Amino acid sequence: GNGSGPTIASTNFTFTTVSGGSPGPVIAAVTSTGITSSSATITWTTDQASSTQVQYGTTTVYGSQSPLNSSLVTSHSVTLIGLTAGTTYDYAAMSTNGSGVTSTSANFTFATTPVAVPPIITAVLATGLNNTSETITWITDIASSSQVEYGITTSYGSLSTLNSSLVTSHSVTLTGLTAGTTYDYAVLSANSAGILATSGNFAFATTAAPAPVISSVTATGITSSTATITWTTDQAATSQVEYGITT
């Protein structure tokens, strides 16, 4: 009122208080589908329109993220590619609403399927040859273990120590070989599912050992009819003396 007349009220108006900012999206129904040896599709829903991204890795530290899809939707789908066969992955879904508030799901897991075919072995080479060792290298089309079987016949009889690290470029050094000897060998690689491939037979020949170095030649115990000749060599070797009254 104005002090001299009746009080007049305005029409009604409303306002809404804000409690600590906009809430983040509620992520639900997180699922992994379409799993192959190298890919998987992650889907989920949110209660409000939000962006789409997945963090993933072989541990809960993750380490990898799918590209961000900034389109604001409530049904989300991300296909992860370039995965390793026969491997368990941890992952979490991430969505950010139009107010910039991000929600991250709990951790989930999926396992890629093993590769059902053996590795393809190519480019088998013997390198770094010397008289007692040899390095064998080769390539596989998928990550696989490394081992070499070898011997002086195609029956082989010896195996290098298995290197179970899954790689595509392989290198195994054979040691304790006999100098001047031809060896047959084949390389072996198994994929993450344990499916083994063996190459065809290959061969290499170690180089001959160098001649012994003779030193400290001495004649001792000399009598009217005998003498003892002694000497040393830098490697194990046979013993023989040639002698006469001229050279």
PDB file of N, CA, C and O in Angstrom, residues 56-113:
ATOM      1  N   TYR A  56      39.968 -47.656 -22.208  1.00  0.00           N
ATOM      2  CA  TYR A  56      40.164 -49.105 -22.147  1.00  0.00           C
ATOM      3  C   TYR A  56      41.652 -49.445 -22.114  1.00  0.00           C
ATOM      4  O   TYR A  56      42.501 -48.625 -22.434  1.00  0.00           O
ATOM      5  N   GLY A  57      41.939 -50.690 -21.738  1.00  0.00           N
ATOM      6  CA  GLY A  57      43.319 -51.175 -21.676  1.00  0.00           C
ATOM      7  C   GLY A  57      43.344 -52.544 -21.035  1.00  0.00           C
ATOM      8  O   GLY A  57      42.303 -53.086 -20.636  1.00  0.00           O
ATOM      9  N   THR A  58      44.538 -53.112 -20.900  1.00  0.00           N
ATOM     10  CA  THR A  58      44.668 -54.459 -20.330  1.00  0.00           C
ATOM     11  C   THR A  58      44.723 -54.438 -18.802  1.00  0.00           C
ATOM     12  O   THR A  58      44.828 -55.487 -18.178  1.00  0.00           O
ATOM     13  N   THR A  59      44.673 -53.228 -18.201  1.00  0.00           N
ATOM     14  CA  THR A  59      44.552 -53.086 -16.754  1.00  0.00           C
ATOM     15  C   THR A  59      43.536 -51.981 -16.479  1.00  0.00           C
ATOM     16  O   THR A  59      43.104 -51.271 -17.394  1.00  0.00           O
ATOM     17  N   THR A  60      43.195 -51.784 -15.202  1.00  0.00           N
ATOM     18  CA  THR A  60      42.237 -50.735 -14.850  1.00  0.00           C
ATOM     19  C   THR A  60      42.849 -49.344 -14.917  1.00  0.00           C
ATOM     20  O   THR A  60      42.159 -48.354 -14.685  1.00  0.00           O
ATOM     21  N   VAL A  61      44.141 -49.266 -15.244  1.00  0.00           N
ATOM     22  CA  VAL A  61      44.751 -47.961 -15.529  1.00  0.00           C
ATOM     23  C   VAL A  61      44.333 -47.497 -16.932  1.00  0.00           C
ATOM     24  O   VAL A  61      44.441 -46.321 -17.273  1.00  0.00           O
ATOM     25  N   TYR A  62      43.832 -48.434 -17.750  1.00  0.00           N
ATOM     26  CA  TYR A  62      43.378 -48.193 -19.119  1.00  0.00           C
ATOM     27  C   TYR A  62      44.532 -47.783 -20.023  1.00  0.00           C
ATOM     28  O   TYR A  62      45.228 -48.642 -20.536  1.00  0.00           O
ATOM     29  N   GLY A  63      44.737 -46.514 -20.280  1.00  0.00           N
ATOM     30  CA  GLY A  63      45.835 -46.093 -21.136  1.00  0.00           C
ATOM     31  C   GLY A  63      45.432 -45.755 -22.556  1.00  0.00           C
ATOM     32  O   GLY A  63      46.189 -45.103 -23.282  1.00  0.00           O
ATOM     33  N   SER A  64      44.236 -46.185 -22.990  1.00  0.00           N
ATOM     34  CA  SER A  64      43.754 -45.867 -24.337  1.00  0.00           C
ATOM     35  C   SER A  64      42.343 -45.304 -24.255  1.00  0.00           C
ATOM     36  O   SER A  64      41.579 -45.636 -23.345  1.00  0.00           O
ATOM     37  N   GLN A  65      42.008 -44.436 -25.218  1.00  0.00           N
ATOM     38  CA  GLN A  65      40.660 -43.869 -25.304  1.00  0.00           C
ATOM     39  C   GLN A  65      40.189 -43.925 -26.747  1.00  0.00           C
ATOM     40  O   GLN A  65      40.972 -43.713 -27.683  1.00  0.00           O
ATOM     41  N   SER A  66      38.909 -44.221 -26.926  1.00  0.00           N
ATOM     42  CA  SER A  66      38.321 -44.106 -28.257  1.00  0.00           C
ATOM     43  C   SER A  66      38.208 -42.629 -28.625  1.00  0.00           C
ATOM     44  O   SER A  66      38.207 -41.763 -27.740  1.00  0.00           O
ATOM     45  N   PRO A  67      38.111 -42.306 -29.924  1.00  0.00           N
ATOM     46  CA  PRO A  67      37.896 -40.899 -30.301  1.00  0.00           C
ATOM     47  C   PRO A  67      36.606 -40.366 -29.678  1.00  0.00           C
ATOM     48  O   PRO A  67      35.607 -41.087 -29.571  1.00  0.00           O
ATOM     49  N   LEU A  68      36.611 -39.115 -29.245  1.00  0.00           N
ATOM     50  CA  LEU A  68      35.427 -38.510 -28.641  1.00  0.00           C
ATOM     51  C   LEU A  68      34.370 -38.255 -29.712  1.00  0.00           C
ATOM     52  O   LEU A  68      34.641 -37.639 -30.735  1.00  0.00           O
ATOM     53  N   ASN A  69      33.143 -38.739 -29.460  1.00  0.00           N
ATOM     54  CA  ASN A  69      31.980 -38.395 -30.286  1.00  0.00           C
ATOM     55  C   ASN A  69      31.169 -37.374 -29.499  1.00  0.00           C
ATOM     56  O   ASN A  69      30.521 -37.701 -28.504  1.00  0.00           O
ATOM     57  N   SER A  70      31.239 -36.118 -29.908  1.00  0.00           N
ATOM     58  CA  SER A  70      30.641 -35.039 -29.128  1.00  0.00           C
ATOM     59  C   SER A  70      29.148 -34.851 -29.373  1.00  0.00           C
ATOM     60  O   SER A  70      28.524 -33.975 -28.762  1.00  0.00           O
ATOM     61  N   SER A  71      28.549 -35.651 -30.276  1.00  0.00           N
ATOM     62  CA  SER A  71      27.095 -35.571 -30.488  1.00  0.00           C
ATOM     63  C   SER A  71      26.374 -35.935 -29.193  1.00  0.00           C
ATOM     64  O   SER A  71      26.714 -36.936 -28.544  1.00  0.00           O
ATOM     65  N   LEU A  72      25.374 -35.136 -28.811  1.00  0.00           N
ATOM     66  CA  LEU A  72      24.645 -35.366 -27.559  1.00  0.00           C
ATOM     67  C   LEU A  72      23.472 -36.312 -27.810  1.00  0.00           C
ATOM     68  O   LEU A  72      22.481 -35.947 -28.458  1.00  0.00           O
ATOM     69  N   VAL A  73      23.617 -37.544 -27.302  1.00  0.00           N
ATOM     70  CA  VAL A  73      22.608 -38.584 -27.498  1.00  0.00           C
ATOM     71  C   VAL A  73      22.389 -39.322 -26.182  1.00  0.00           C
ATOM     72  O   VAL A  73      23.159 -39.154 -25.226  1.00  0.00           O
ATOM     73  N   THR A  74      21.350 -40.154 -26.153  1.00  0.00           N
ATOM     74  CA  THR A  74      21.096 -40.961 -24.951  1.00  0.00           C
ATOM     75  C   THR A  74      21.421 -42.442 -25.173  1.00  0.00           C
ATOM     76  O   THR A  74      21.540 -43.188 -24.205  1.00  0.00           O
ATOM     77  N   SER A  75      21.551 -42.868 -26.416  1.00  0.00           N
ATOM     78  CA  SER A  75      21.965 -44.241 -26.728  1.00  0.00           C
ATOM     79  C   SER A  75      23.354 -44.182 -27.357  1.00  0.00           C
ATOM     80  O   SER A  75      23.534 -43.536 -28.399  1.00  0.00           O
ATOM     81  N   HIS A  76      24.315 -44.839 -26.755  1.00  0.00           N
ATOM     82  CA  HIS A  76      25.712 -44.691 -27.113  1.00  0.00           C
ATOM     83  C   HIS A  76      26.296 -46.004 -27.643  1.00  0.00           C
ATOM     84  O   HIS A  76      25.963 -47.090 -27.151  1.00  0.00           O
ATOM     85  N   SER A  77      27.204 -45.898 -28.617  1.00  0.00           N
ATOM     86  CA  SER A  77      27.870 -47.077 -29.177  1.00  0.00           C
ATOM     87  C   SER A  77      29.261 -46.695 -29.669  1.00  0.00           C
ATOM     88  O   SER A  77      29.420 -45.701 -30.390  1.00  0.00           O
ATOM     89  N   VAL A  78      30.270 -47.457 -29.252  1.00  0.00           N
ATOM     90  CA  VAL A  78      31.657 -47.252 -29.670  1.00  0.00           C
ATOM     91  C   VAL A  78      32.249 -48.601 -30.061  1.00  0.00           C
ATOM     92  O   VAL A  78      32.155 -49.565 -29.290  1.00  0.00           O
ATOM     93  N   THR A  79      32.865 -48.676 -31.240  1.00  0.00           N
ATOM     94  CA  THR A  79      33.564 -49.897 -31.653  1.00  0.00           C
ATOM     95  C   THR A  79      35.057 -49.701 -31.487  1.00  0.00           C
ATOM     96  O   THR A  79      35.644 -48.790 -32.087  1.00  0.00           O
ATOM     97  N   LEU A  80      35.664 -50.543 -30.657  1.00  0.00           N
ATOM     98  CA  LEU A  80      37.107 -50.517 -30.427  1.00  0.00           C
ATOM     99  C   LEU A  80      37.770 -51.456 -31.434  1.00  0.00           C
ATOM    100  O   LEU A  80      37.317 -52.594 -31.609  1.00  0.00           O
ATOM    101  N   ILE A  81      38.837 -51.002 -32.082  1.00  0.00           N
ATOM    102  CA  ILE A  81      39.522 -51.816 -33.085  1.00  0.00           C
ATOM    103  C   ILE A  81      41.013 -51.911 -32.751  1.00  0.00           C
ATOM    104  O   ILE A  81      41.502 -51.221 -31.861  1.00  0.00           O
ATOM    105  N   GLY A  82      41.707 -52.779 -33.477  1.00  0.00           N
ATOM    106  CA  GLY A  82      43.147 -52.933 -33.270  1.00  0.00           C
ATOM    107  C   GLY A  82      43.505 -53.616 -31.970  1.00  0.00           C
ATOM    108  O   GLY A  82      44.605 -53.421 -31.441  1.00  0.00           O
ATOM    109  N   LEU A  83      42.595 -54.439 -31.427  1.00  0.00           N
ATOM    110  CA  LEU A  83      42.845 -55.129 -30.163  1.00  0.00           C
ATOM    111  C   LEU A  83      43.679 -56.389 -30.405  1.00  0.00           C
ATOM    112  O   LEU A  83      43.788 -56.879 -31.529  1.00  0.00           O
ATOM    113  N   THR A  84      44.263 -56.913 -29.333  1.00  0.00           N
ATOM    114  CA  THR A  84      45.069 -58.130 -29.401  1.00  0.00           C
ATOM    115  C   THR A  84      44.193 -59.350 -29.157  1.00  0.00           C
ATOM    116  O   THR A  84      43.376 -59.371 -28.219  1.00  0.00           O
ATOM    117  N   ALA A  85      44.356 -60.367 -29.987  1.00  0.00           N
ATOM    118  CA  ALA A  85      43.540 -61.568 -29.871  1.00  0.00           C
ATOM    119  C   ALA A  85      43.777 -62.282 -28.544  1.00  0.00           C
ATOM    120  O   ALA A  85      44.872 -62.241 -27.981  1.00  0.00           O
ATOM    121  N   GLY A  86      42.729 -62.936 -28.036  1.00  0.00           N
ATOM    122  CA  GLY A  86      42.840 -63.739 -26.825  1.00  0.00           C
ATOM    123  C   GLY A  86      43.272 -62.960 -25.611  1.00  0.00           C
ATOM    124  O   GLY A  86      43.988 -63.472 -24.758  1.00  0.00           O
ATOM    125  N   THR A  87      42.814 -61.711 -25.472  1.00  0.00           N
ATOM    126  CA  THR A  87      43.264 -60.816 -24.398  1.00  0.00           C
ATOM    127  C   THR A  87      42.068 -60.244 -23.644  1.00  0.00           C
ATOM    128  O   THR A  87      41.050 -59.884 -24.250  1.00  0.00           O
ATOM    129  N   THR A  88      42.179 -60.158 -22.310  1.00  0.00           N
ATOM    130  CA  THR A  88      41.133 -59.544 -21.489  1.00  0.00           C
ATOM    131  C   THR A  88      41.388 -58.048 -21.384  1.00  0.00           C
ATOM    132  O   THR A  88      42.498 -57.620 -21.064  1.00  0.00           O
ATOM    133  N   TYR A  89      40.351 -57.252 -21.669  1.00  0.00           N
ATOM    134  CA  TYR A  89      40.436 -55.792 -21.597  1.00  0.00           C
ATOM    135  C   TYR A  89      39.508 -55.263 -20.507  1.00  0.00           C
ATOM    136  O   TYR A  89      38.387 -55.751 -20.336  1.00  0.00           O
ATOM    137  N   ASP A  90      40.001 -54.266 -19.761  1.00  0.00           N
ATOM    138  CA  ASP A  90      39.178 -53.470 -18.858  1.00  0.00           C
ATOM    139  C   ASP A  90      38.705 -52.231 -19.605  1.00  0.00           C
ATOM    140  O   ASP A  90      39.426 -51.691 -20.447  1.00  0.00           O
ATOM    141  N   TYR A  91      37.477 -51.770 -19.275  1.00  0.00           N
ATOM    142  CA  TYR A  91      36.994 -50.559 -19.935  1.00  0.00           C
ATOM    143  C   TYR A  91      35.946 -49.862 -19.079  1.00  0.00           C
ATOM    144  O   TYR A  91      35.355 -50.461 -18.161  1.00  0.00           O
ATOM    145  N   ALA A  92      35.732 -48.571 -19.375  1.00  0.00           N
ATOM    146  CA  ALA A  92      34.692 -47.776 -18.723  1.00  0.00           C
ATOM    147  C   ALA A  92      34.104 -46.830 -19.758  1.00  0.00           C
ATOM    148  O   ALA A  92      34.811 -46.322 -20.632  1.00  0.00           O
ATOM    149  N   ALA A  93      32.783 -46.596 -19.656  1.00  0.00           N
ATOM    150  CA  ALA A  93      32.096 -45.662 -20.547  1.00  0.00           C
ATOM    151  C   ALA A  93      32.137 -44.262 -19.944  1.00  0.00           C
ATOM    152  O   ALA A  93      32.029 -44.099 -18.722  1.00  0.00           O
ATOM    153  N   MET A  94      32.275 -43.238 -20.810  1.00  0.00           N
ATOM    154  CA  MET A  94      32.300 -41.855 -20.351  1.00  0.00           C
ATOM    155  C   MET A  94      31.313 -41.032 -21.178  1.00  0.00           C
ATOM    156  O   MET A  94      31.279 -41.153 -22.409  1.00  0.00           O
ATOM    157  N   SER A  95      30.512 -40.201 -20.519  1.00  0.00           N
ATOM    158  CA  SER A  95      29.565 -39.320 -21.204  1.00  0.00           C
ATOM    159  C   SER A  95      29.553 -37.956 -20.530  1.00  0.00           C
ATOM    160  O   SER A  95      29.525 -37.862 -19.291  1.00  0.00           O
ATOM    161  N   THR A  96      29.534 -36.898 -21.337  1.00  0.00           N
ATOM    162  CA  THR A  96      29.495 -35.525 -20.846  1.00  0.00           C
ATOM    163  C   THR A  96      28.232 -34.855 -21.368  1.00  0.00           C
ATOM    164  O   THR A  96      27.948 -34.888 -22.576  1.00  0.00           O
ATOM    165  N   ASN A  97      27.456 -34.234 -20.452  1.00  0.00           N
ATOM    166  CA  ASN A  97      26.214 -33.588 -20.889  1.00  0.00           C
ATOM    167  C   ASN A  97      26.471 -32.200 -21.471  1.00  0.00           C
ATOM    168  O   ASN A  97      27.614 -31.738 -21.551  1.00  0.00           O
ATOM    169  N   GLY A  98      25.371 -31.518 -21.856  1.00  0.00           N
ATOM    170  CA  GLY A  98      25.497 -30.216 -22.482  1.00  0.00           C
ATOM    171  C   GLY A  98      26.027 -29.143 -21.571  1.00  0.00           C
ATOM    172  O   GLY A  98      26.463 -28.071 -22.038  1.00  0.00           O
ATOM    173  N   SER A  99      26.040 -29.395 -20.247  1.00  0.00           N
ATOM    174  CA  SER A  99      26.586 -28.436 -19.296  1.00  0.00           C
ATOM    175  C   SER A  99      28.059 -28.689 -19.008  1.00  0.00           C
ATOM    176  O   SER A  99      28.661 -28.019 -18.170  1.00  0.00           O
ATOM    177  N   GLY A 100      28.634 -29.706 -19.663  1.00  0.00           N
ATOM    178  CA  GLY A 100      30.054 -30.012 -19.484  1.00  0.00           C
ATOM    179  C   GLY A 100      30.353 -30.885 -18.291  1.00  0.00           C
ATOM    180  O   GLY A 100      31.513 -31.017 -17.900  1.00  0.00           O
ATOM    181  N   VAL A 101      29.310 -31.521 -17.704  1.00  0.00           N
ATOM    182  CA  VAL A 101      29.519 -32.402 -16.548  1.00  0.00           C
ATOM    183  C   VAL A 101      29.706 -33.834 -17.056  1.00  0.00           C
ATOM    184  O   VAL A 101      28.856 -34.349 -17.790  1.00  0.00           O
ATOM    185  N   THR A 102      30.821 -34.467 -16.679  1.00  0.00           N
ATOM    186  CA  THR A 102      31.175 -35.801 -17.165  1.00  0.00           C
ATOM    187  C   THR A 102      30.879 -36.868 -16.116  1.00  0.00           C
ATOM    188  O   THR A 102      31.169 -36.689 -14.936  1.00  0.00           O
ATOM    189  N   SER A 103      30.331 -37.976 -16.591  1.00  0.00           N
ATOM    190  CA  SER A 103      30.149 -39.158 -15.745  1.00  0.00           C
ATOM    191  C   SER A 103      30.951 -40.308 -16.345  1.00  0.00           C
ATOM    192  O   SER A 103      31.053 -40.437 -17.572  1.00  0.00           O
ATOM    193  N   THR A 104      31.532 -41.133 -15.465  1.00  0.00           N
ATOM    194  CA  THR A 104      32.278 -42.321 -15.890  1.00  0.00           C
ATOM    195  C   THR A 104      31.678 -43.542 -15.218  1.00  0.00           C
ATOM    196  O   THR A 104      31.422 -43.529 -14.007  1.00  0.00           O
ATOM    197  N   SER A 105      31.445 -44.581 -15.990  1.00  0.00           N
ATOM    198  CA  SER A 105      30.845 -45.796 -15.440  1.00  0.00           C
ATOM    199  C   SER A 105      31.837 -46.531 -14.555  1.00  0.00           C
ATOM    200  O   SER A 105      33.024 -46.203 -14.497  1.00  0.00           O
ATOM    201  N   ALA A 106      31.353 -47.568 -13.903  1.00  0.00           N
ATOM    202  CA  ALA A 106      32.224 -48.514 -13.199  1.00  0.00           C
ATOM    203  C   ALA A 106      33.062 -49.273 -14.233  1.00  0.00           C
ATOM    204  O   ALA A 106      32.836 -49.150 -15.441  1.00  0.00           O
ATOM    205  N   ASN A 107      34.039 -50.037 -13.772  1.00  0.00           N
ATOM    206  CA  ASN A 107      34.881 -50.830 -14.670  1.00  0.00           C
ATOM    207  C   ASN A 107      34.145 -52.084 -15.134  1.00  0.00           C
ATOM    208  O   ASN A 107      33.448 -52.743 -14.365  1.00  0.00           O
ATOM    209  N   PHE A 108      34.325 -52.407 -16.410  1.00  0.00           N
ATOM    210  CA  PHE A 108      33.791 -53.633 -16.989  1.00  0.00           C
ATOM    211  C   PHE A 108      34.919 -54.330 -17.750  1.00  0.00           C
ATOM    212  O   PHE A 108      35.973 -53.730 -18.015  1.00  0.00           O
ATOM    213  N   THR A 109      34.721 -55.583 -18.129  1.00  0.00           N
ATOM    214  CA  THR A 109      35.737 -56.327 -18.881  1.00  0.00           C
ATOM    215  C   THR A 109      35.108 -57.103 -20.026  1.00  0.00           C
ATOM    216  O   THR A 109      33.918 -57.423 -20.013  1.00  0.00           O
ATOM    217  N   PHE A 110      35.913 -57.390 -21.035  1.00  0.00           N
ATOM    218  CA  PHE A 110      35.576 -58.338 -22.097  1.00  0.00           C
ATOM    219  C   PHE A 110      36.875 -59.002 -22.543  1.00  0.00           C
ATOM    220  O   PHE A 110      37.968 -58.495 -22.271  1.00  0.00           O
ATOM    221  N   ALA A 111      36.765 -60.135 -23.202  1.00  0.00           N
ATOM    222  CA  ALA A 111      37.946 -60.849 -23.712  1.00  0.00           C
ATOM    223  C   ALA A 111      37.797 -61.061 -25.204  1.00  0.00           C
ATOM    224  O   ALA A 111      36.770 -61.580 -25.662  1.00  0.00           O
ATOM    225  N   THR A 112      38.803 -60.645 -25.975  1.00  0.00           N
ATOM    226  CA  THR A 112      38.790 -60.900 -27.406  1.00  0.00           C
ATOM    227  C   THR A 112      38.958 -62.396 -27.658  1.00  0.00           C
ATOM    228  O   THR A 112      39.537 -63.118 -26.850  1.00  0.00           O
ATOM    229  N   THR A 113      38.444 -62.843 -28.781  1.00  0.00           N
ATOM    230  CA  THR A 113      38.525 -64.266 -29.103  1.00  0.00           C
ATOM    231  C   THR A 113      39.926 -64.619 -29.600  1.00  0.00           C
ATOM    232  O   THR A 113      40.601 -63.780 -30.204  1.00  0.00           O
TER     233      THR A 113
END
